Amino acid sequence: MNDMQTKPARRVAMLLRALVLAGLALGSGAGLAQALNDIPMAVKNNTPPNFMFMIDNSGSMLNIVPGPPYDPAATYMGACPAAGGGIVIPAANSTIEIRVVGGEPFARLAGTNRRHVSVTNTGNRICFTNTDNYIARLYNPVGGYGQSSYTGHYLNWYFGNYDGHPMTGWTTRKPVNTGSVTTRMDVAKNSATTVIGALPITTPASVRLGLSTFNSGNGGTLRMGMSDLTAANRATLNTSISGLNAGGTTPLAETLADIGRYMATGYSGNITADGVTGVSINDFLAQNGRGSCLNGANCLTTTTDADAAPTTGTPTRPIQYWCQRSYAFVMTDGLSNGDQAFSNNTRLRDYDRDCQGALAANCVSGGASTAWDRKAGRFYEAEGSDYLDDVAKALFDMDLRPNLPSPDPVLRPKKNNLSTYTIGFADRGLVNDPLLVNTARQAGGKALFPADAAELTSAFTSVITDAFAKDAAAAAVAVANAQITLGNTGYASSYRSGSWYGDLVAYSLNTSTALQTGGDLWSLRVNLDSQTPASRKIATFNGSSGVEFASGLSYAGKPASLTNEVINYLRGDRSKEIDAAITDPARTFRARQHVLGDIINAEPVVVTYPGNVPIIFQGGNGGMLHVVDGRVEASVPTRGQELWAYVPKLVHDNLAELTKPDYLHKYYIDGTPAVAELSTTSKILVGGLGKGGRGYFALDISDYNAATQADAASKVLWEFSPTGMGYSFGTPLIVKVGSDWRVIVASGYDATVHGIWVLDPATGTGPFISAPSASGLAHLGKLANTAADANTRYVWGGDNVGNVFRFDLVAQTAVRIAVLTDAGGTLAQPVTSPPEVGPVPGSTTKFLVHIGTGRYLADADVPGPGQNPEAVQRQTIYGLLDDTSVASPALPNLRGTNGNTCVNGGNGDLVCQTLTYVAASGRYQASTNAVDLSTKRGWYLDLPTDTTPTANNMINGRIVSKPALTTGGTLTLTVNIPTNVQCDPGGRSWFLALNSVTGGAVPRDIGGNTYFESGFFLGYALGSRPVIVLTADGKRALIRMSDKDVKNPDVPESATAAAQWRRIYFRPVK
């Protein structure tokens, strides 16, 4: 049994669970159908970012944009004919203007109208040198807009008799038979509506959008206020964009300042920004003769939010929450023009100090106010300035809504600033313009310079993608489950909501702290993106045997939606994905940022093969279980690579959903699998689906490699989905019963039969053991810290209505050993996590079943509007004594007359322990009431409900992830207190360490009367189950938080505690 080390990676039963039991209010004996959500609950606390589109509507937007049917590679006019005889060949950089007379086009040069030489052989004619550049205005009538640069090659096509259209019938521009001749305004409107149309509409909204433009040369105007992206709001926004008309100047800095002041609506107090203090936001952003604000917006409205509840915001205000991030996408086709209104603003006109000190020599007039921050040697338009980067940097540095602070001061501070992206469109003179580049660089954005329609659409897509990525980095929730360790290497998975991609990474661990040291050693997301679809080895099941998951898949009953195109997409083919920059009617599938689907509740399972080769089995919601080479050595070419993958037939019906452009989210392989070594040559994996389906699948993983795709298919053993089974949330138990191995699975959530199946690992068949009065039995546990091949007769599990069962695998019977209720005695305490079972010292038939109560499965489980009774129910940790020599034990009287309190352990069948907050240490101390298991049926500890500490107490706490029991007898667990507060990473959490036999404090020495502290605050985020590791400094519990942090509290154990089990639970970090 030494060739394989099974790394049990039970799913985090609470953290970011995607299970929603709508309207569930279960009392004792109740059993209701459960509605299960497809979106993780905790991401509902995420706040959608604000995207403000600023689209240039200045007069120069009437300039024509070269595009199809014009082809820059085509030959329209070779060498021009010789000049003379009415023919002129303008010098490079000559100014050309269009004139349309009687429906015919003329190129006007130096006051003379001329036809192109391809149109006529007589009169005043013109021809352009293909390789020269010219300054031209090509939209008729000329006037009210600036010029642009075009090549002679384009002008020859534009004024010439090409693309089959007669040189008559002209009005505003060149008419063509195919394609179109568009203005910059046309292109901008089309590109903006295209990318906005590609944004998914979600509930709640994943983004908020607004629109602003120039206000006829006087700063900016608000076309549409910041609003959630809904179908109705998108239609309104697109209508506003479509109605834009070009005219006026280009006041870039003035407009960005107006946008900033608009975003700060709700605040009129003082700001702090890079040395500027004690100045009101109105004065700081003041322009000559007016205050900054988008025309049509009321930027001077002061806040009405109460200081006690600053997170609620006001829906009509752009920034609603303390953690909300905001981005401005400034698209312009020209340099700053009519943009000098900050000359009297001494704080803002050179905020970035690039005209101060030694840098003053680089500026016109040494940076004098009348020089408008202009730089020497650069070209500026009339009334142009260099203020844009100053304004952008200031808006990035300052907090626009300091009156929306975090409700929890200890949370990481976040600043409601504005990041600015710049897009310089179509004008050759803008490419790499220093002002646009510096603006984006100093304001947390990026600068792009698209030349045509396709590139502009791509640029809009790029800035949106980049902004979403930055928002993801600051989002409340991005972590799925616990960290798994092997030696000094850690493995952890995560996901990105909205884009719904995931990652699995490996990294080195500090041998003393067990925390990550250095960067990631590899990323499955990165590796899978670079792997060709054809090279992947992916298998599936056809109902009777394993087959290749590839184009041409066919079997009886195969869903019609699972087409070859869908299969290719799932394999990583991206040729059918919608691409805003490519016009192709065949591209109809959802555009992915990455091939790897999100990984939410499925933990990585690590198996060590001969040669000390770690292989990771990772489920994901891209529809696959991935088999990954876990090695990290640079000499291993396949390190971090997918070796092969499996797509269960159980999820085939829903796979096409992944390709839909309006895809929101679904679960597929969301359960954590179990693995076991059945013999020295045989290993098996059995996995469930979580909300992804009702069933389990089994794979032969004796050999981790797959030489071919057919080889991968040969590893498929069976799939199991009996009538009445619910959603397979629980991790299977693979145990030895007598001389035979068996796979134990529970009936799950939303089942119509309740109990467990005992399956033959070779066939996937076996008897069903019914559990009386059960409802929602999803998770099972067995004796902890035993050898993998230890003989197992009993397993235990709790259900959604407080029943705790013992299952006898030999007699094939089930019996209730307890019904858990709160102090009132009438409301059942739900069990939604696996029990942790330990022996009773000195007995071979008695066991302590450690089990926590509470539920985090539904919106109604979270305190707030629409809450159910369990949301505010007091939850409990139990150590239930189960004497297996008694076939049908009487149910214990848990509490006697204790109620919500108990004195000296109370008078129930279980001894009561309590937690007391110690203000001096900021920790909880457990009581030490004696527990005599010869007369008592165990112990219980109610989570404290006192309001001390004020901000981070345990009120409404629950235990919804698996406890961990050390070989020294310490029971560790995570208590989570979920919230529905925007910006909150799910809630807050505590770590508890208790004496597993008594439920009280852990003694520092066996028989001693001094004790370790019992409760340690983890932070303002939800915590995963604890994973116990042995470091150079002792045992630690690794707990992964929903804000990406990892906590590593010490695990207290009695100094002389002796191991009572054959095999340790913890993993050494070495």
JSON list of N, CA and C in Angstrom, two decimals, residues 231 302 458 488 530 673 693 781 788 907 965:
[
{"chain": "A", "resi": 231, "resn": "ALA", "atom": "N", "xyz": [-31.50, 44.19, -20.19]},
{"chain": "A", "resi": 231, "resn": "ALA", "atom": "CA", "xyz": [-31.91, 44.25, -21.59]},
{"chain": "A", "resi": 231, "resn": "ALA", "atom": "C", "xyz": [-32.48, 45.63, -21.92]},
{"chain": "A", "resi": 302, "resn": "THR", "atom": "N", "xyz": [-25.62, 66.02, -2.20]},
{"chain": "A", "resi": 302, "resn": "THR", "atom": "CA", "xyz": [-24.84, 65.48, -1.08]},
{"chain": "A", "resi": 302, "resn": "THR", "atom": "C", "xyz": [-25.44, 64.16, -0.64]},
{"chain": "A", "resi": 458, "resn": "SER", "atom": "N", "xyz": [-11.98, 45.70, -31.62]},
{"chain": "A", "resi": 458, "resn": "SER", "atom": "CA", "xyz": [-11.02, 44.94, -30.82]},
{"chain": "A", "resi": 458, "resn": "SER", "atom": "C", "xyz": [-10.48, 45.77, -29.66]},
{"chain": "A", "resi": 488, "resn": "ASN", "atom": "N", "xyz": [6.46, 19.72, 0.24]},
{"chain": "A", "resi": 488, "resn": "ASN", "atom": "CA", "xyz": [6.55, 21.18, 0.35]},
{"chain": "A", "resi": 488, "resn": "ASN", "atom": "C", "xyz": [5.91, 21.87, -0.84]},
{"chain": "A", "resi": 530, "resn": "SER", "atom": "N", "xyz": [-2.53, 26.78, -24.13]},
{"chain": "A", "resi": 530, "resn": "SER", "atom": "CA", "xyz": [-1.52, 26.57, -25.16]},
{"chain": "A", "resi": 530, "resn": "SER", "atom": "C", "xyz": [-1.56, 25.16, -25.75]},
{"chain": "A", "resi": 673, "resn": "PRO", "atom": "N", "xyz": [-13.79, 14.03, -5.99]},
{"chain": "A", "resi": 673, "resn": "PRO", "atom": "CA", "xyz": [-13.78, 12.57, -6.10]},
{"chain": "A", "resi": 673, "resn": "PRO", "atom": "C", "xyz": [-13.04, 11.91, -4.95]},
{"chain": "A", "resi": 693, "resn": "GLY", "atom": "N", "xyz": [-25.29, 17.10, -11.53]},
{"chain": "A", "resi": 693, "resn": "GLY", "atom": "CA", "xyz": [-26.10, 15.98, -11.95]},
{"chain": "A", "resi": 693, "resn": "GLY", "atom": "C", "xyz": [-26.39, 15.03, -10.80]},
{"chain": "A", "resi": 781, "resn": "GLY", "atom": "N", "xyz": [-19.39, 10.03, 6.65]},
{"chain": "A", "resi": 781, "resn": "GLY", "atom": "CA", "xyz": [-18.08, 9.97, 7.27]},
{"chain": "A", "resi": 781, "resn": "GLY", "atom": "C", "xyz": [-17.83, 8.60, 7.86]},
{"chain": "A", "resi": 788, "resn": "ALA", "atom": "N", "xyz": [-5.84, 3.13, 4.93]},
{"chain": "A", "resi": 788, "resn": "ALA", "atom": "CA", "xyz": [-6.80, 3.14, 3.81]},
{"chain": "A", "resi": 788, "resn": "ALA", "atom": "C", "xyz": [-7.49, 1.80, 3.63]},
{"chain": "A", "resi": 907, "resn": "ASN", "atom": "N", "xyz": [-27.86, 19.25, 32.55]},
{"chain": "A", "resi": 907, "resn": "ASN", "atom": "CA", "xyz": [-28.44, 18.00, 33.01]},
{"chain": "A", "resi": 907, "resn": "ASN", "atom": "C", "xyz": [-28.98, 17.13, 31.89]},
{"chain": "A", "resi": 965, "resn": "LEU", "atom": "N", "xyz": [-9.81, 16.03, 12.62]},
{"chain": "A", "resi": 965, "resn": "LEU", "atom": "CA", "xyz": [-9.43, 15.46, 13.90]},
{"chain": "A", "resi": 965, "resn": "LEU", "atom": "C", "xyz": [-7.97, 15.05, 13.86]}
]
